[in-house]
Every structure is written in structure tokens, then in C-alpha cells.
CSV table of N, CA and C in Angstrom, one decimal:
chain,number,residue,atom,x,y,z
A,1,MET,N,-21.7,-89.0,-3.2
A,1,MET,CA,-22.6,-88.1,-3.6
A,1,MET,C,-23.7,-88.4,-3.2
A,2,ARG,N,-24.7,-87.4,-3.3
A,2,ARG,CA,-26.3,-87.6,-2.7
A,2,ARG,C,-26.9,-87.2,-4.2
A,3,THR,N,-28.2,-87.9,-4.2
A,3,THR,CA,-29.1,-87.6,-5.2
A,3,THR,C,-30.3,-87.3,-4.5
A,4,TYR,N,-31.0,-86.2,-5.1
A,4,TYR,CA,-32.3,-85.9,-4.9
A,4,TYR,C,-33.0,-85.9,-5.9
A,5,ILE,N,-34.4,-86.2,-5.5
A,5,ILE,CA,-35.4,-86.6,-6.6
A,5,ILE,C,-36.6,-85.4,-6.1
A,6,PHE,N,-37.2,-84.6,-6.8
A,6,PHE,CA,-38.0,-83.6,-6.5
A,6,PHE,C,-39.3,-83.9,-7.8
A,7,LYS,N,-40.4,-83.8,-7.2
A,7,LYS,CA,-41.4,-83.9,-8.3
A,7,LYS,C,-41.9,-82.3,-8.6
A,8,LEU,N,-42.0,-81.9,-9.8
A,8,LEU,CA,-42.3,-80.5,-10.1
A,8,LEU,C,-43.6,-80.6,-10.4
A,9,TYR,N,-44.4,-79.6,-9.9
A,9,TYR,CA,-46.0,-79.8,-10.6
A,9,TYR,C,-46.0,-78.6,-11.3
A,10,LYS,N,-46.9,-78.8,-12.2
A,10,LYS,CA,-47.3,-77.6,-13.3
A,10,LYS,C,-47.9,-76.4,-12.5
A,11,ALA,N,-47.0,-75.4,-12.3
A,11,ALA,CA,-47.5,-74.2,-11.5
A,11,ALA,C,-47.1,-72.9,-12.1
A,12,LYS,N,-47.7,-72.1,-12.2
A,12,LYS,CA,-47.2,-70.5,-12.8
A,12,LYS,C,-45.4,-70.3,-12.6
A,13,ARG,N,-45.3,-70.7,-11.3
A,13,ARG,CA,-44.0,-70.3,-10.6
A,13,ARG,C,-43.1,-71.2,-11.2
A,14,ASN,N,-43.3,-72.4,-11.6
A,14,ASN,CA,-42.5,-73.4,-12.2
A,14,ASN,C,-42.1,-73.2,-13.7
A,15,LYS,N,-43.1,-72.3,-14.4
A,15,LYS,CA,-42.9,-72.2,-15.8
A,15,LYS,C,-41.7,-72.2,-16.4
A,16,LYS,N,-40.8,-71.1,-15.9
A,16,LYS,CA,-39.5,-70.9,-16.5
A,16,LYS,C,-38.4,-72.0,-16.2
A,17,LEU,N,-38.5,-72.5,-14.8
A,17,LEU,CA,-37.8,-73.9,-15.1
A,17,LEU,C,-38.1,-75.3,-16.0
A,18,HIS,N,-39.4,-75.1,-16.4
A,18,HIS,CA,-39.7,-76.1,-17.1
A,18,HIS,C,-39.2,-76.0,-18.5
A,19,LYS,N,-39.5,-74.4,-18.6
A,19,LYS,CA,-38.7,-73.9,-20.0
A,19,LYS,C,-37.2,-74.4,-20.2
A,20,VAL,N,-36.2,-74.1,-19.2
A,20,VAL,CA,-35.3,-74.2,-19.2
A,20,VAL,C,-34.6,-75.8,-19.4
A,21,ILE,N,-35.5,-76.6,-18.6
A,21,ILE,CA,-35.2,-78.0,-18.5
A,21,ILE,C,-35.9,-78.5,-20.0
A,22,ASN,N,-36.7,-78.0,-20.7
A,22,ASN,CA,-37.0,-78.5,-22.0
A,22,ASN,C,-35.9,-78.0,-23.0
A,23,ILE,N,-35.2,-76.5,-22.9
A,23,ILE,CA,-34.2,-76.1,-23.6
A,23,ILE,C,-33.0,-76.9,-23.6
A,24,ALA,N,-32.6,-77.5,-22.0
A,24,ALA,CA,-31.4,-78.3,-21.7
A,24,ALA,C,-31.6,-79.5,-22.7
A,25,GLY,N,-33.0,-80.2,-22.8
A,25,GLY,CA,-33.1,-81.5,-23.6
A,25,GLY,C,-32.9,-81.1,-25.0
A,26,ILE,N,-33.5,-80.1,-25.5
A,26,ILE,CA,-32.9,-79.8,-26.8
A,26,ILE,C,-31.5,-79.8,-27.4
A,27,ILE,N,-30.7,-79.2,-26.2
A,27,ILE,CA,-29.2,-79.0,-26.4
A,27,ILE,C,-28.6,-80.4,-26.5
A,28,TYR,N,-29.1,-81.2,-25.4
A,28,TYR,CA,-28.6,-82.4,-25.2
A,28,TYR,C,-28.7,-83.2,-26.6
A,29,ASN,N,-30.1,-83.2,-27.0
A,29,ASN,CA,-30.6,-84.1,-28.2
A,29,ASN,C,-29.8,-83.5,-29.5
A,30,HIS,N,-29.5,-82.3,-29.3
A,30,HIS,CA,-28.8,-81.6,-30.8
A,30,HIS,C,-26.9,-82.2,-30.9
A,31,CYS,N,-26.6,-82.3,-29.2
A,31,CYS,CA,-25.1,-82.6,-29.5
A,31,CYS,C,-25.0,-84.0,-29.6
A,32,ILE,N,-26.2,-85.2,-29.2
A,32,ILE,CA,-25.9,-86.2,-29.7
A,32,ILE,C,-26.1,-86.6,-31.2
A,33,ALA,N,-26.9,-85.8,-31.7
A,33,ALA,CA,-27.1,-85.7,-33.0
A,33,ALA,C,-25.8,-85.6,-33.8
A,34,LEU,N,-25.3,-84.5,-33.3
A,34,LEU,CA,-24.0,-83.9,-33.9
A,34,LEU,C,-22.6,-85.1,-33.9
A,35,HIS,N,-22.7,-85.7,-32.6
A,35,HIS,CA,-21.6,-86.9,-32.3
A,35,HIS,C,-22.0,-88.0,-33.2
A,36,LYS,N,-23.2,-88.2,-33.6
A,36,LYS,CA,-23.4,-89.1,-34.5
A,36,LYS,C,-23.2,-89.0,-36.0
A,37,ARG,N,-23.3,-87.5,-36.3
A,37,ARG,CA,-23.1,-87.2,-37.7
A,37,ARG,C,-21.6,-87.3,-38.0
A,38,TYR,N,-21.0,-86.5,-37.0
A,38,TYR,CA,-19.5,-86.6,-36.8
A,38,TYR,C,-18.7,-87.9,-37.1
A,39,TYR,N,-19.3,-88.8,-36.2
A,39,TYR,CA,-18.4,-90.2,-36.0
A,39,TYR,C,-19.0,-90.9,-37.9
A,40,ARG,N,-20.0,-90.6,-38.0
A,40,ARG,CA,-20.3,-91.3,-39.3
A,40,ARG,C,-19.4,-90.9,-40.8
A,41,LEU,N,-19.2,-89.6,-40.4
A,41,LEU,CA,-18.4,-88.8,-41.3
A,41,LEU,C,-16.8,-89.3,-41.3
A,42,PHE,N,-16.2,-89.4,-40.0
A,42,PHE,CA,-14.8,-89.3,-39.8
A,42,PHE,C,-14.5,-90.4,-39.0
A,43,LYS,N,-15.3,-91.2,-38.2
A,43,LYS,CA,-14.9,-92.4,-37.7
A,43,LYS,C,-14.4,-92.1,-36.5
A,44,LYS,N,-14.5,-91.0,-35.8
A,44,LYS,CA,-14.0,-90.4,-34.8
A,44,LYS,C,-15.0,-89.8,-33.9
A,45,PHE,N,-15.0,-89.7,-32.5
A,45,PHE,CA,-15.7,-88.9,-31.8
A,45,PHE,C,-15.4,-87.4,-31.7
A,46,LEU,N,-16.4,-86.9,-31.4
A,46,LEU,CA,-16.3,-85.1,-31.6
A,46,LEU,C,-15.5,-84.7,-29.9
A,47,ASN,N,-14.5,-84.0,-30.5
A,47,ASN,CA,-14.0,-83.2,-29.0
A,47,ASN,C,-14.9,-82.4,-28.4
A,48,ILE,N,-14.8,-82.4,-27.2
A,48,ILE,CA,-15.6,-81.6,-26.1
A,48,ILE,C,-15.3,-80.2,-26.3
A,49,TYR,N,-14.2,-79.5,-26.9
A,49,TYR,CA,-14.1,-78.5,-26.7
A,49,TYR,C,-14.7,-77.7,-28.1
A,50,LYS,N,-14.6,-78.5,-29.2
A,50,LYS,CA,-15.3,-78.2,-30.6
A,50,LYS,C,-16.6,-78.0,-30.4
A,51,LEU,N,-17.0,-78.9,-29.5
A,51,LEU,CA,-18.8,-79.2,-29.5
A,51,LEU,C,-19.1,-77.9,-28.5
A,52,GLN,N,-18.3,-77.4,-27.4
A,52,GLN,CA,-18.6,-76.2,-27.0
A,52,GLN,C,-18.6,-74.9,-27.5
A,53,LYS,N,-17.5,-74.9,-28.2
A,53,LYS,CA,-17.5,-73.7,-29.4
A,53,LYS,C,-18.4,-73.7,-30.3
A,54,HIS,N,-18.9,-74.8,-30.8
A,54,HIS,CA,-20.0,-75.0,-31.6
A,54,HIS,C,-21.4,-74.5,-31.1
A,55,LEU,N,-21.5,-74.8,-30.0
A,55,LEU,CA,-22.7,-74.3,-29.1
A,55,LEU,C,-22.8,-72.8,-28.8
A,56,THR,N,-21.5,-72.5,-28.5
A,56,THR,CA,-21.4,-70.7,-28.4
A,56,THR,C,-21.8,-70.1,-29.7
A,57,LYS,N,-21.2,-70.7,-30.5
A,57,LYS,CA,-21.5,-70.0,-32.3
A,57,LYS,C,-22.8,-70.2,-32.2
A,58,LEU,N,-23.5,-71.2,-31.9
A,58,LEU,CA,-24.9,-71.3,-32.3
A,58,LEU,C,-25.7,-70.1,-31.2
A,59,LYS,N,-25.5,-70.1,-30.3
A,59,LYS,CA,-26.3,-69.0,-29.4
A,59,LYS,C,-26.4,-67.6,-29.8
A,60,LYS,N,-25.3,-67.2,-30.9
A,60,LYS,CA,-25.3,-66.0,-31.4
A,60,LYS,C,-26.3,-66.0,-32.7
A,61,ILE,N,-26.5,-67.1,-33.2
A,61,ILE,CA,-27.7,-67.2,-34.4
A,61,ILE,C,-29.2,-66.9,-34.0
A,62,ASP,N,-29.9,-66.3,-34.7
A,62,ASP,CA,-31.4,-66.0,-34.1
A,62,ASP,C,-32.1,-67.2,-33.9
A,63,LYS,N,-31.9,-68.3,-34.7
A,63,LYS,CA,-32.6,-69.3,-34.9
A,63,LYS,C,-32.3,-70.3,-33.5
A,64,PHE,N,-31.0,-69.9,-33.0
A,64,PHE,CA,-31.0,-70.8,-31.5
A,64,PHE,C,-30.4,-70.2,-30.6
A,65,ARG,N,-31.1,-68.6,-30.6
A,65,ARG,CA,-30.9,-67.7,-29.6
A,65,ARG,C,-31.5,-67.7,-28.2
A,66,TYR,N,-32.4,-68.9,-28.1
A,66,TYR,CA,-33.1,-69.5,-27.2
A,66,TYR,C,-32.2,-70.2,-26.2
A,67,PHE,N,-31.1,-70.9,-26.9
A,67,PHE,CA,-30.1,-71.4,-26.0
A,67,PHE,C,-29.5,-70.7,-24.8
A,68,LYS,N,-29.6,-69.2,-25.1
A,68,LYS,CA,-28.8,-68.5,-23.9
A,68,LYS,C,-29.7,-68.4,-22.9
A,69,GLU,N,-30.9,-69.0,-22.7
A,69,GLU,CA,-31.7,-69.1,-21.4
A,69,GLU,C,-31.2,-70.2,-20.6
A,70,VAL,N,-30.2,-71.1,-21.2
A,70,VAL,CA,-29.7,-72.1,-20.2
A,70,VAL,C,-28.2,-71.5,-19.9
A,71,GLY,N,-27.8,-71.7,-18.4
A,71,GLY,CA,-26.6,-71.2,-18.4
A,71,GLY,C,-25.4,-71.7,-18.8
A,72,SER,N,-24.4,-71.2,-18.9
A,72,SER,CA,-23.3,-71.5,-19.7
A,72,SER,C,-22.5,-73.0,-19.2
A,73,GLN,N,-22.6,-72.8,-17.8
A,73,GLN,CA,-22.0,-74.0,-17.1
A,73,GLN,C,-22.9,-75.3,-16.9
A,74,ALA,N,-24.4,-75.0,-17.5
A,74,ALA,CA,-25.3,-75.9,-17.7
A,74,ALA,C,-24.8,-76.7,-18.9
A,75,ILE,N,-24.5,-75.9,-20.0
A,75,ILE,CA,-24.0,-76.5,-21.0
A,75,ILE,C,-22.8,-77.2,-21.2
A,76,GLN,N,-21.9,-76.7,-20.6
A,76,GLN,CA,-20.8,-77.3,-20.2
A,76,GLN,C,-20.9,-78.6,-19.7
A,77,ASP,N,-21.7,-78.8,-18.4
A,77,ASP,CA,-21.9,-80.1,-18.0
A,77,ASP,C,-22.7,-80.8,-19.0
A,78,ILE,N,-23.5,-80.4,-19.5
A,78,ILE,CA,-24.3,-81.4,-20.8
A,78,ILE,C,-23.0,-82.2,-21.6
A,79,THR,N,-22.0,-81.3,-22.2
A,79,THR,CA,-21.2,-81.7,-22.9
A,79,THR,C,-20.1,-82.6,-22.5
A,80,GLN,N,-19.6,-82.2,-21.1
A,80,GLN,CA,-18.8,-83.1,-20.3
A,80,GLN,C,-19.6,-84.7,-20.4
A,81,ARG,N,-20.9,-84.3,-20.0
A,81,ARG,CA,-21.6,-85.8,-19.6
A,81,ARG,C,-21.4,-86.5,-20.8
A,82,ILE,N,-21.8,-86.0,-21.8
A,82,ILE,CA,-21.7,-86.6,-23.3
A,82,ILE,C,-20.6,-87.2,-23.8
A,83,ASP,N,-19.7,-86.5,-23.5
A,83,ASP,CA,-18.0,-86.8,-23.7
A,83,ASP,C,-17.8,-88.2,-23.1
A,84,ARG,N,-18.2,-88.0,-21.8
A,84,ARG,CA,-17.7,-89.0,-20.7
A,84,ARG,C,-18.5,-90.5,-21.1
A,85,ALA,N,-19.8,-90.4,-21.5
A,85,ALA,CA,-20.5,-91.4,-22.0
A,85,ALA,C,-19.8,-92.0,-23.3
A,86,TYR,N,-19.5,-91.2,-24.4
A,86,TYR,CA,-18.9,-91.5,-25.3
A,86,TYR,C,-17.6,-92.2,-25.3
A,87,LYS,N,-16.7,-91.7,-24.6
A,87,LYS,CA,-15.7,-92.1,-23.9
A,87,LYS,C,-15.7,-93.7,-23.4
A,88,LEU,N,-16.6,-93.6,-22.4
A,88,LEU,CA,-16.8,-95.1,-22.0
A,88,LEU,C,-17.2,-95.7,-22.8
A,89,PHE,N,-18.1,-95.5,-23.8
A,89,PHE,CA,-18.7,-96.7,-24.6
A,89,PHE,C,-17.7,-97.1,-25.6
A,90,PHE,N,-16.8,-96.2,-25.9
A,90,PHE,CA,-15.7,-96.8,-26.8
A,90,PHE,C,-14.8,-97.8,-26.2
A,91,ARG,N,-14.7,-97.1,-24.9
A,91,ARG,CA,-13.6,-97.8,-24.2
A,91,ARG,C,-14.3,-99.5,-24.0
A,92,LEU,N,-15.5,-99.5,-23.6
A,92,LEU,CA,-16.0,-100.9,-23.4
A,92,LEU,C,-16.1,-101.6,-24.8
A,93,ILE,N,-16.5,-101.0,-25.8
A,93,ILE,CA,-16.3,-101.7,-27.2
A,93,ILE,C,-14.8,-102.1,-27.4
A,94,ASN,N,-14.0,-101.6,-27.4
A,94,ASN,CA,-12.2,-102.0,-27.3
A,94,ASN,C,-12.5,-103.0,-26.5
A,95,CYS,N,-12.7,-103.4,-25.1
A,95,CYS,CA,-12.5,-104.3,-24.5
A,95,CYS,C,-13.2,-105.4,-24.7
A,96,PHE,N,-14.3,-105.6,-25.3
A,96,PHE,CA,-15.0,-106.6,-25.9
A,96,PHE,C,-14.4,-106.9,-27.1
A,97,LEU,N,-13.8,-105.9,-28.0
A,97,LEU,CA,-13.1,-106.4,-29.2
A,97,LEU,C,-11.9,-107.2,-28.9
A,98,GLU,N,-11.0,-106.8,-27.5
A,98,GLU,CA,-10.0,-107.8,-27.1
A,98,GLU,C,-10.2,-108.9,-26.8
A,99,ILE,N,-11.3,-109.2,-26.2
A,99,ILE,CA,-11.6,-110.6,-25.7
A,99,ILE,C,-11.7,-111.8,-26.5
């Protein structure tokens, strides 16, 4: 796997890209907040498919209509990364508790 690093300068042609990146960050933070709230209430982590379905419903609401500017595959990738991170976190916690 290769990783590339690019520096984006503030230019008019990058305006849409900056906007999409900021919206993706908002979606990420929203998903993390949902996970925390769900865990606090039910002591389980949120299912990835429920999270994706929730975000799809949010796109239809006027308040969150700007979520549509981020592609659906990018949103799926965000939810998959969060799900993988939570699963690894809880797996590590369980490993330390067993020791």
C-alpha cells in the first residue's frame, strides 16, 4: 500500500475540494458522536449497516442536505473506518482485561 501526501493551497480551483473535505470531517464527527451516545445508552457499539442507513436518511432532511456533496462511497468508507477502529479498540480492551 502506498501513501501519497499532497499539500492543497488555498485557490479558487480547490474551493469545492476543501468544502467536500470539511463535510466529510463533519460526517466523521457526527458518526463518532452517534457511536458514543449509542454505547452510553446500550453498552454495545453501533452496527455499521444501521449507521449507513442513518446517514442515508439524514441526507434526505433539509438540515443535512449538504451531506449529498460527499459521494456515497466516501461515506461508506468513513463508516467502515470508524467500525474497524471501534472493533480494534474493544478487542484490545478485552485482551488487556484477560491478562
